[in-house]
């Protein structure tokens, strides 16, 4: 009998951000993201008949380590999935990322999505039940980490309340890169950020602003108004970072290097009236999204940033 199951899931970068949540990781505002399988987490589950608890172990040949807090959170989610499907066995869990974690590259999204997929595969094969539908898995995964529900949908995923799903923008194909100005672990996790932003005066109105931008972004993606897409995506990540900076206590992720990259991209847009979409997660690194037909802009900007930073993509 097979006793090993493996799954992989992409990280996703939100263009309209999930920031602020209710219990059960129900987002206070809708969000939209791009999933990129070049940034992925793999999870492997091995059934352990003799053990009485799940354990996390590093992937054999990878240097990836989770802190005790991170592995507890991961195993707690596995417990939640097992409980949901009324499964009593225990697993060894191994995971690895092909990109740096905890620095604003959305590693919790890919890791919780991959864990949910692997657990569902294992349980349905052991219980000989049909594999659960993707939307059900996305919804379960959301309980582990909210943004992971969008990683089930490629290339675009939306999430509103408890509902997440795919969305398409025909004719728009994206090359996504991250200008990695730092790969150090962040001090404040996104989970903490969701709680603290409620203390900001700017939190009132966040839901309405994000909803309005999302509507406008979907329409400008459909009509191909790339400049408007850039403005909306730019405004939404600044909105989120303004919440961080105006919270009590105030915190933030934007470094001098992040500011440098942002200013270069803004000047580029001013000069060429064209360029990439720009966004930042809860971290200092800057995400650039080019349309496939923007090869010249892509080469020019990335070659410039490569002289100073590691560009992943
Ligand atoms: C800044 O999904 O990491 O990346 O639900 O507490 O696990 P938890 O938070 P998480 O929040 C991600 C927030 C964000 C923006 C986004 O991806 O939409």
Short mmCIF file of C-alpha atoms and ligand atoms in Angstrom, two decimals:
data_model
loop_
_atom_site.label_atom_id
_atom_site.label_comp_id
_atom_site.label_asym_id
_atom_site.label_seq_id
_atom_site.Cartn_x
_atom_site.Cartn_y
_atom_site.Cartn_z
CA UNK A 1 0.00 0.00 0.00
CA UNK A 2 1.20 3.52 -0.79
CA UNK A 3 2.17 5.40 2.36
CA UNK A 4 3.73 8.51 0.79
CA UNK A 5 1.88 11.49 -0.73
CA UNK A 6 3.31 14.62 -2.24
CA UNK A 7 1.87 17.93 -3.44
CA UNK A 8 3.15 21.33 -4.51
CA UNK A 9 1.53 24.75 -4.61
CA UNK A 10 2.53 28.18 -5.90
CA UNK A 11 2.98 31.38 -3.91
CA UNK A 12 0.61 34.13 -4.94
CA UNK A 13 1.08 37.86 -4.97
CA UNK A 14 -1.97 39.99 -4.25
CA UNK A 15 -2.67 43.02 -6.43
CA UNK A 16 -5.53 44.00 -4.15
CA UNK A 17 -4.46 43.00 -0.66
CA UNK A 18 -6.12 40.94 2.06
CA UNK A 19 -5.49 42.99 5.19
CA UNK A 20 -7.72 42.73 8.24
CA UNK A 21 -9.66 39.59 9.13
CA UNK A 22 -12.37 38.01 11.27
CA UNK A 23 -12.06 34.66 13.11
CA UNK A 24 -11.74 31.70 10.72
CA UNK A 25 -9.54 33.87 8.50
CA UNK A 26 -12.49 35.57 6.88
CA UNK A 27 -11.07 38.57 5.08
CA UNK A 28 -12.62 41.95 5.81
CA UNK A 29 -12.09 42.92 2.16
CA UNK A 30 -11.98 41.06 -1.17
CA UNK A 31 -8.61 40.43 -2.83
CA UNK A 32 -7.15 39.40 -6.18
CA UNK A 33 -3.82 37.69 -6.83
CA UNK A 34 -1.45 36.20 -9.36
CA UNK A 35 -0.05 32.71 -8.59
CA UNK A 36 3.47 31.91 -9.73
CA UNK A 37 4.64 28.28 -9.73
CA UNK A 38 8.27 29.45 -10.02
CA UNK A 39 7.87 30.19 -6.29
CA UNK A 40 6.58 26.99 -4.80
CA UNK A 41 6.35 24.84 -1.68
CA UNK A 42 6.43 21.06 -1.82
CA UNK A 43 4.96 18.97 0.97
CA UNK A 44 5.43 15.25 1.49
CA UNK A 45 3.38 13.17 3.94
CA UNK A 46 4.42 9.74 5.17
CA UNK A 47 1.97 7.58 7.11
CA UNK A 48 3.37 6.47 10.49
CA UNK A 49 1.46 3.52 11.86
CA UNK A 50 3.45 3.30 15.09
CA UNK A 51 3.36 7.02 16.02
CA UNK A 52 0.70 8.75 18.08
CA UNK A 53 1.30 12.28 16.82
CA UNK A 54 2.14 14.12 13.62
CA UNK A 55 5.68 15.43 13.34
CA UNK A 56 7.38 17.90 11.01
CA UNK A 57 10.86 17.07 9.68
CA UNK A 58 13.13 18.87 7.21
CA UNK A 59 12.99 17.62 3.62
CA UNK A 60 15.95 15.22 3.24
CA UNK A 61 18.29 17.28 1.06
CA UNK A 62 16.98 20.78 1.85
CA UNK A 63 18.28 23.23 4.41
CA UNK A 64 14.75 24.56 5.08
CA UNK A 65 13.94 24.62 8.78
CA UNK A 66 10.76 25.75 10.48
CA UNK A 67 10.84 27.33 13.92
CA UNK A 68 8.91 25.49 16.64
CA UNK A 69 6.12 28.06 16.32
CA UNK A 70 5.95 27.59 12.54
CA UNK A 71 5.95 23.80 12.68
CA UNK A 72 3.29 23.83 15.44
CA UNK A 73 1.09 26.05 13.28
CA UNK A 74 1.64 23.74 10.29
CA UNK A 75 0.81 20.59 12.28
CA UNK A 76 -2.20 22.26 13.84
CA UNK A 77 -3.56 22.83 10.34
CA UNK A 78 -2.93 19.18 9.46
CA UNK A 79 -4.90 18.27 12.61
CA UNK A 80 -7.73 20.53 11.43
CA UNK A 81 -7.86 18.79 8.01
CA UNK A 82 -7.73 15.31 9.58
CA UNK A 83 -10.50 16.27 11.95
CA UNK A 84 -12.60 17.65 9.10
CA UNK A 85 -12.32 14.35 7.20
CA UNK A 86 -12.55 12.24 10.40
CA UNK A 87 -9.18 10.61 9.90
CA UNK A 88 -7.26 9.24 12.90
CA UNK A 89 -3.82 8.26 11.52
CA UNK A 90 -0.54 10.17 11.95
CA UNK A 91 2.00 11.49 9.47
CA UNK A 92 5.57 12.68 9.17
CA UNK A 93 5.36 16.00 7.31
CA UNK A 94 8.27 17.27 5.22
CA UNK A 95 8.27 20.57 3.38
CA UNK A 96 10.59 22.70 1.33
CA UNK A 97 10.39 26.01 -0.50
CA UNK A 98 12.37 26.88 -3.61
CA UNK A 99 12.54 30.54 -2.45
CA UNK A 100 13.33 32.40 0.79
CA UNK A 101 10.51 32.26 3.36
CA UNK A 102 9.15 34.84 5.80
CA UNK A 103 10.34 37.94 3.93
CA UNK A 104 7.25 39.00 2.01
CA UNK A 105 7.28 36.38 -0.74
CA UNK A 106 4.05 34.74 0.48
CA UNK A 107 5.53 31.46 1.68
CA UNK A 108 2.66 30.80 4.08
CA UNK A 109 0.23 30.79 1.14
CA UNK A 110 2.15 28.17 -0.84
CA UNK A 111 2.99 26.04 2.19
CA UNK A 112 -0.54 25.85 3.61
CA UNK A 113 -1.99 25.21 0.16
CA UNK A 114 0.52 22.39 -0.49
CA UNK A 115 -0.12 20.88 2.96
CA UNK A 116 -3.89 20.96 2.42
CA UNK A 117 -3.51 19.31 -1.01
CA UNK A 118 -1.15 16.59 0.28
CA UNK A 119 -3.35 15.87 3.32
CA UNK A 120 -6.50 15.62 1.20
CA UNK A 121 -4.74 13.27 -1.25
CA UNK A 122 -3.48 11.06 1.57
CA UNK A 123 -6.79 10.90 3.41
CA UNK A 124 -8.90 10.26 0.32
CA UNK A 125 -6.56 7.50 -0.81
CA UNK A 126 -6.44 5.89 2.66
CA UNK A 127 -10.21 6.15 3.14
CA UNK A 128 -10.86 5.28 -0.50
CA UNK A 129 -13.09 8.30 -0.99
CA UNK A 130 -13.17 10.58 -4.06
CA UNK A 131 -10.72 13.54 -4.02
CA UNK A 132 -12.45 16.66 -2.65
CA UNK A 133 -13.27 19.50 -5.08
CA UNK A 134 -10.66 22.27 -5.37
CA UNK A 135 -12.98 24.92 -3.93
CA UNK A 136 -13.50 22.81 -0.82
CA UNK A 137 -9.72 22.46 -0.41
CA UNK A 138 -9.19 26.19 -0.89
CA UNK A 139 -11.76 26.90 1.78
CA UNK A 140 -10.14 24.46 4.23
CA UNK A 141 -6.71 25.87 3.47
CA UNK A 142 -7.96 29.38 4.26
CA UNK A 143 -8.32 28.30 7.90
CA UNK A 144 -4.56 27.62 8.03
CA UNK A 145 -3.50 30.82 6.30
CA UNK A 146 -5.99 33.14 4.63
CA UNK A 147 -4.05 34.01 1.49
CA UNK A 148 -3.40 30.31 0.75
CA UNK A 149 -6.96 29.94 -0.60
CA UNK A 150 -5.89 31.93 -3.69
CA UNK A 151 -2.93 29.60 -4.39
CA UNK A 152 -5.35 26.93 -5.65
CA UNK A 153 -6.13 29.01 -8.72
CA UNK A 154 -3.76 29.74 -11.60
CA UNK A 155 -2.87 32.22 -12.81
CA UNK A 156 -5.47 34.53 -11.18
CA UNK A 157 -7.35 33.91 -7.97
CA UNK A 158 -9.96 35.99 -6.18
CA UNK A 159 -11.18 35.70 -2.64
CA UNK A 160 -14.18 37.36 -1.05
CA UNK A 161 -15.32 36.38 2.47
CA UNK A 162 -15.47 32.59 2.47
CA UNK A 163 -15.54 32.23 -1.31
CA UNK A 164 -12.43 31.92 -3.48
CA UNK A 165 -12.02 30.88 -7.08
CA UNK A 166 -10.34 31.37 -10.43
CA UNK A 167 -10.81 34.45 -12.56
CA UNK A 168 -9.57 35.02 -16.08
CA UNK A 169 -8.28 38.02 -17.96
CA UNK A 170 -8.01 36.76 -21.54
CA UNK A 171 -5.08 38.15 -23.47
CA UNK A 172 -3.09 39.21 -20.39
CA UNK A 173 -0.11 36.99 -19.73
CA UNK A 174 2.24 37.94 -16.95
CA UNK A 175 5.94 37.59 -16.14
CA UNK A 176 6.35 38.07 -12.39
CA UNK A 177 9.67 38.95 -10.70
CA UNK A 178 10.75 39.89 -7.21
CA UNK A 179 13.50 42.39 -6.59
CA UNK A 180 14.85 40.85 -3.39
CA UNK A 181 16.32 43.68 -1.38
CA UNK A 182 16.42 41.48 1.73
CA UNK A 183 15.85 37.82 2.50
CA UNK A 184 15.94 38.23 6.29
CA UNK A 185 12.91 37.00 8.20
CA UNK A 186 10.47 39.75 9.08
CA UNK A 187 9.86 40.73 12.71
CA UNK A 188 6.09 41.10 12.44
CA UNK A 189 4.22 38.26 10.75
CA UNK A 190 1.25 38.96 8.46
CA UNK A 191 -0.96 37.24 11.04
CA UNK A 192 0.06 39.83 13.65
CA UNK A 193 -0.27 42.62 11.08
CA UNK A 194 -3.93 41.67 10.44
CA UNK A 195 -4.68 42.24 14.14
CA UNK A 196 -2.65 45.40 14.64
CA UNK A 197 -4.00 47.30 11.61
CA UNK A 198 -7.38 47.50 13.35
CA UNK A 199 -5.83 50.14 15.63
CA UNK A 200 -5.12 52.46 12.68
CA UNK A 201 -7.53 55.36 12.06
CA UNK A 202 -7.20 54.48 8.38
CA UNK A 203 -8.68 51.02 8.90
CA UNK A 204 -12.15 52.59 8.76
CA UNK A 205 -12.87 52.67 5.05
CA UNK A 206 -10.28 50.04 4.06
CA UNK A 207 -12.99 47.59 3.00
CA UNK A 208 -14.72 50.16 0.80
CA UNK A 209 -11.46 51.37 -0.76
CA UNK A 210 -10.28 47.84 -1.57
CA UNK A 211 -13.67 46.87 -3.03
CA UNK A 212 -13.72 49.95 -5.25
CA UNK A 213 -10.17 49.31 -6.46
CA UNK A 214 -10.90 45.66 -7.11
CA UNK A 215 -13.88 46.54 -9.31
CA UNK A 216 -11.85 49.12 -11.20
CA UNK A 217 -8.89 46.76 -11.57
CA UNK A 218 -11.05 43.96 -12.99
CA UNK A 219 -12.53 46.34 -15.49
CA UNK A 220 -9.17 47.89 -16.48
CA UNK A 221 -7.60 44.41 -16.86
CA UNK A 222 -10.47 43.49 -19.16
CA UNK A 223 -10.22 46.66 -21.26
CA UNK A 224 -6.40 46.53 -21.28
CA UNK A 225 -5.93 49.93 -19.56
CA UNK A 226 -2.51 48.97 -18.15
CA UNK A 227 -1.73 52.47 -16.81
CA UNK A 228 -4.90 52.38 -14.70
CA UNK A 229 -4.01 48.85 -13.52
CA UNK A 230 -0.60 50.18 -12.40
CA UNK A 231 -2.19 53.13 -10.54
CA UNK A 232 -4.69 50.90 -8.73
CA UNK A 233 -2.14 48.25 -7.73
CA UNK A 234 0.30 50.95 -6.60
CA UNK A 235 -2.42 52.64 -4.51
CA UNK A 236 -3.49 49.40 -2.86
CA UNK A 237 -0.09 48.31 -1.58
CA UNK A 238 0.53 51.85 -0.26
CA UNK A 239 -2.88 51.73 1.42
CA UNK A 240 -1.86 48.52 3.22
CA UNK A 241 1.58 49.86 4.18
CA UNK A 242 -0.03 53.10 5.42
CA UNK A 243 -2.19 50.95 7.73
CA UNK A 244 0.99 49.37 9.11
CA UNK A 245 2.72 52.70 9.64
CA UNK A 246 -0.30 54.31 11.32
CA UNK A 247 -1.10 51.39 13.64
CA UNK A 248 -0.56 51.50 17.34
CA UNK A 249 2.18 50.44 17.81
CA UNK A 250 3.38 51.57 14.43
CA UNK A 251 5.40 49.10 12.38
CA UNK A 252 6.61 48.79 8.81
CA UNK A 253 8.55 46.82 6.23
CA UNK A 254 9.62 49.40 3.66
CA UNK A 255 13.40 49.89 3.74
CA UNK A 256 15.63 52.42 1.98
CA UNK A 257 16.31 49.78 -0.68
CA UNK A 258 12.58 49.19 -1.18
CA UNK A 259 12.10 52.95 -1.62
CA UNK A 260 14.95 53.06 -4.11
CA UNK A 261 13.36 50.32 -6.25
CA UNK A 262 9.91 51.93 -6.04
CA UNK A 263 11.26 55.33 -7.09
CA UNK A 264 13.17 53.84 -10.04
CA UNK A 265 10.03 52.11 -11.28
CA UNK A 266 7.93 55.24 -10.84
CA UNK A 267 10.45 57.35 -12.78
CA UNK A 268 10.51 54.66 -15.45
CA UNK A 269 6.74 54.96 -15.84
CA UNK A 270 7.00 58.75 -15.98
CA UNK A 271 9.64 58.58 -18.70
CA UNK A 272 8.05 55.86 -20.86
CA UNK A 273 4.38 56.15 -19.93
CA UNK A 274 4.62 52.38 -19.56
CA UNK A 275 6.16 49.81 -17.22
CA UNK A 276 5.32 46.95 -14.85
CA UNK A 277 2.67 46.68 -12.15
CA UNK A 278 4.40 47.13 -8.80
CA UNK A 279 3.39 45.78 -5.44
CA UNK A 280 4.78 44.78 -2.06
CA UNK A 281 3.59 42.22 0.47
CA UNK A 282 4.24 42.41 4.21
CA UNK A 283 7.99 42.57 3.61
CA UNK A 284 10.63 44.82 2.03
CA UNK A 285 10.83 43.10 -1.37
CA UNK A 286 9.31 44.59 -4.48
CA UNK A 287 7.20 42.57 -6.92
CA UNK A 288 7.13 43.55 -10.58
CA UNK A 289 4.58 42.18 -13.03
CA UNK A 290 5.21 42.72 -16.72
CA UNK A 291 2.92 41.75 -19.59
CA UNK A 292 4.63 39.19 -21.83
CA UNK A 293 4.80 41.75 -24.67
CA UNK A 294 6.78 44.23 -22.54
CA UNK A 295 10.11 42.49 -23.21
CA UNK A 296 12.07 45.70 -23.72
CA UNK A 297 10.86 47.30 -20.49
CA UNK A 298 11.39 44.04 -18.64
CA UNK A 299 14.97 43.64 -19.83
CA UNK A 300 15.88 47.25 -19.21
CA UNK A 301 14.51 47.41 -15.65
CA UNK A 302 15.60 43.94 -14.54
CA UNK A 303 19.16 44.38 -15.89
CA UNK A 304 19.36 47.61 -13.92
CA UNK A 305 18.14 46.01 -10.67
CA UNK A 306 20.32 42.90 -11.15
CA UNK A 307 23.41 45.06 -10.73
CA UNK A 308 22.45 45.67 -7.12
CA UNK A 309 19.96 43.00 -6.01
CA UNK A 310 18.98 39.42 -6.48
CA UNK A 311 16.04 39.30 -8.88
CA UNK A 312 13.92 36.16 -8.56
CA UNK A 313 11.29 35.06 -11.01
C1 LIG B 1 0.18 41.04 3.11
O1 LIG B 1 -2.43 34.98 4.60
O2 LIG B 1 -0.18 35.47 5.63
O3 LIG B 1 0.35 38.94 2.02
O4 LIG B 1 -4.33 34.49 7.28
O5 LIG B 1 -2.90 35.20 9.19
O6 LIG B 1 -2.03 33.50 7.57
P1 LIG B 1 -2.92 34.71 7.78
O7 LIG B 1 -2.27 35.90 6.92
P2 LIG B 1 -1.62 35.82 5.49
O8 LIG B 1 -1.75 37.35 5.06
C2 LIG B 1 -1.18 37.77 3.86
C3 LIG B 1 -1.33 39.24 3.73
C4 LIG B 1 -0.58 39.84 2.58
C5 LIG B 1 -1.55 40.35 1.51
C6 LIG B 1 -2.20 39.27 0.66
O9 LIG B 1 -1.57 38.25 0.34
O10 LIG B 1 -3.35 39.49 0.26
#
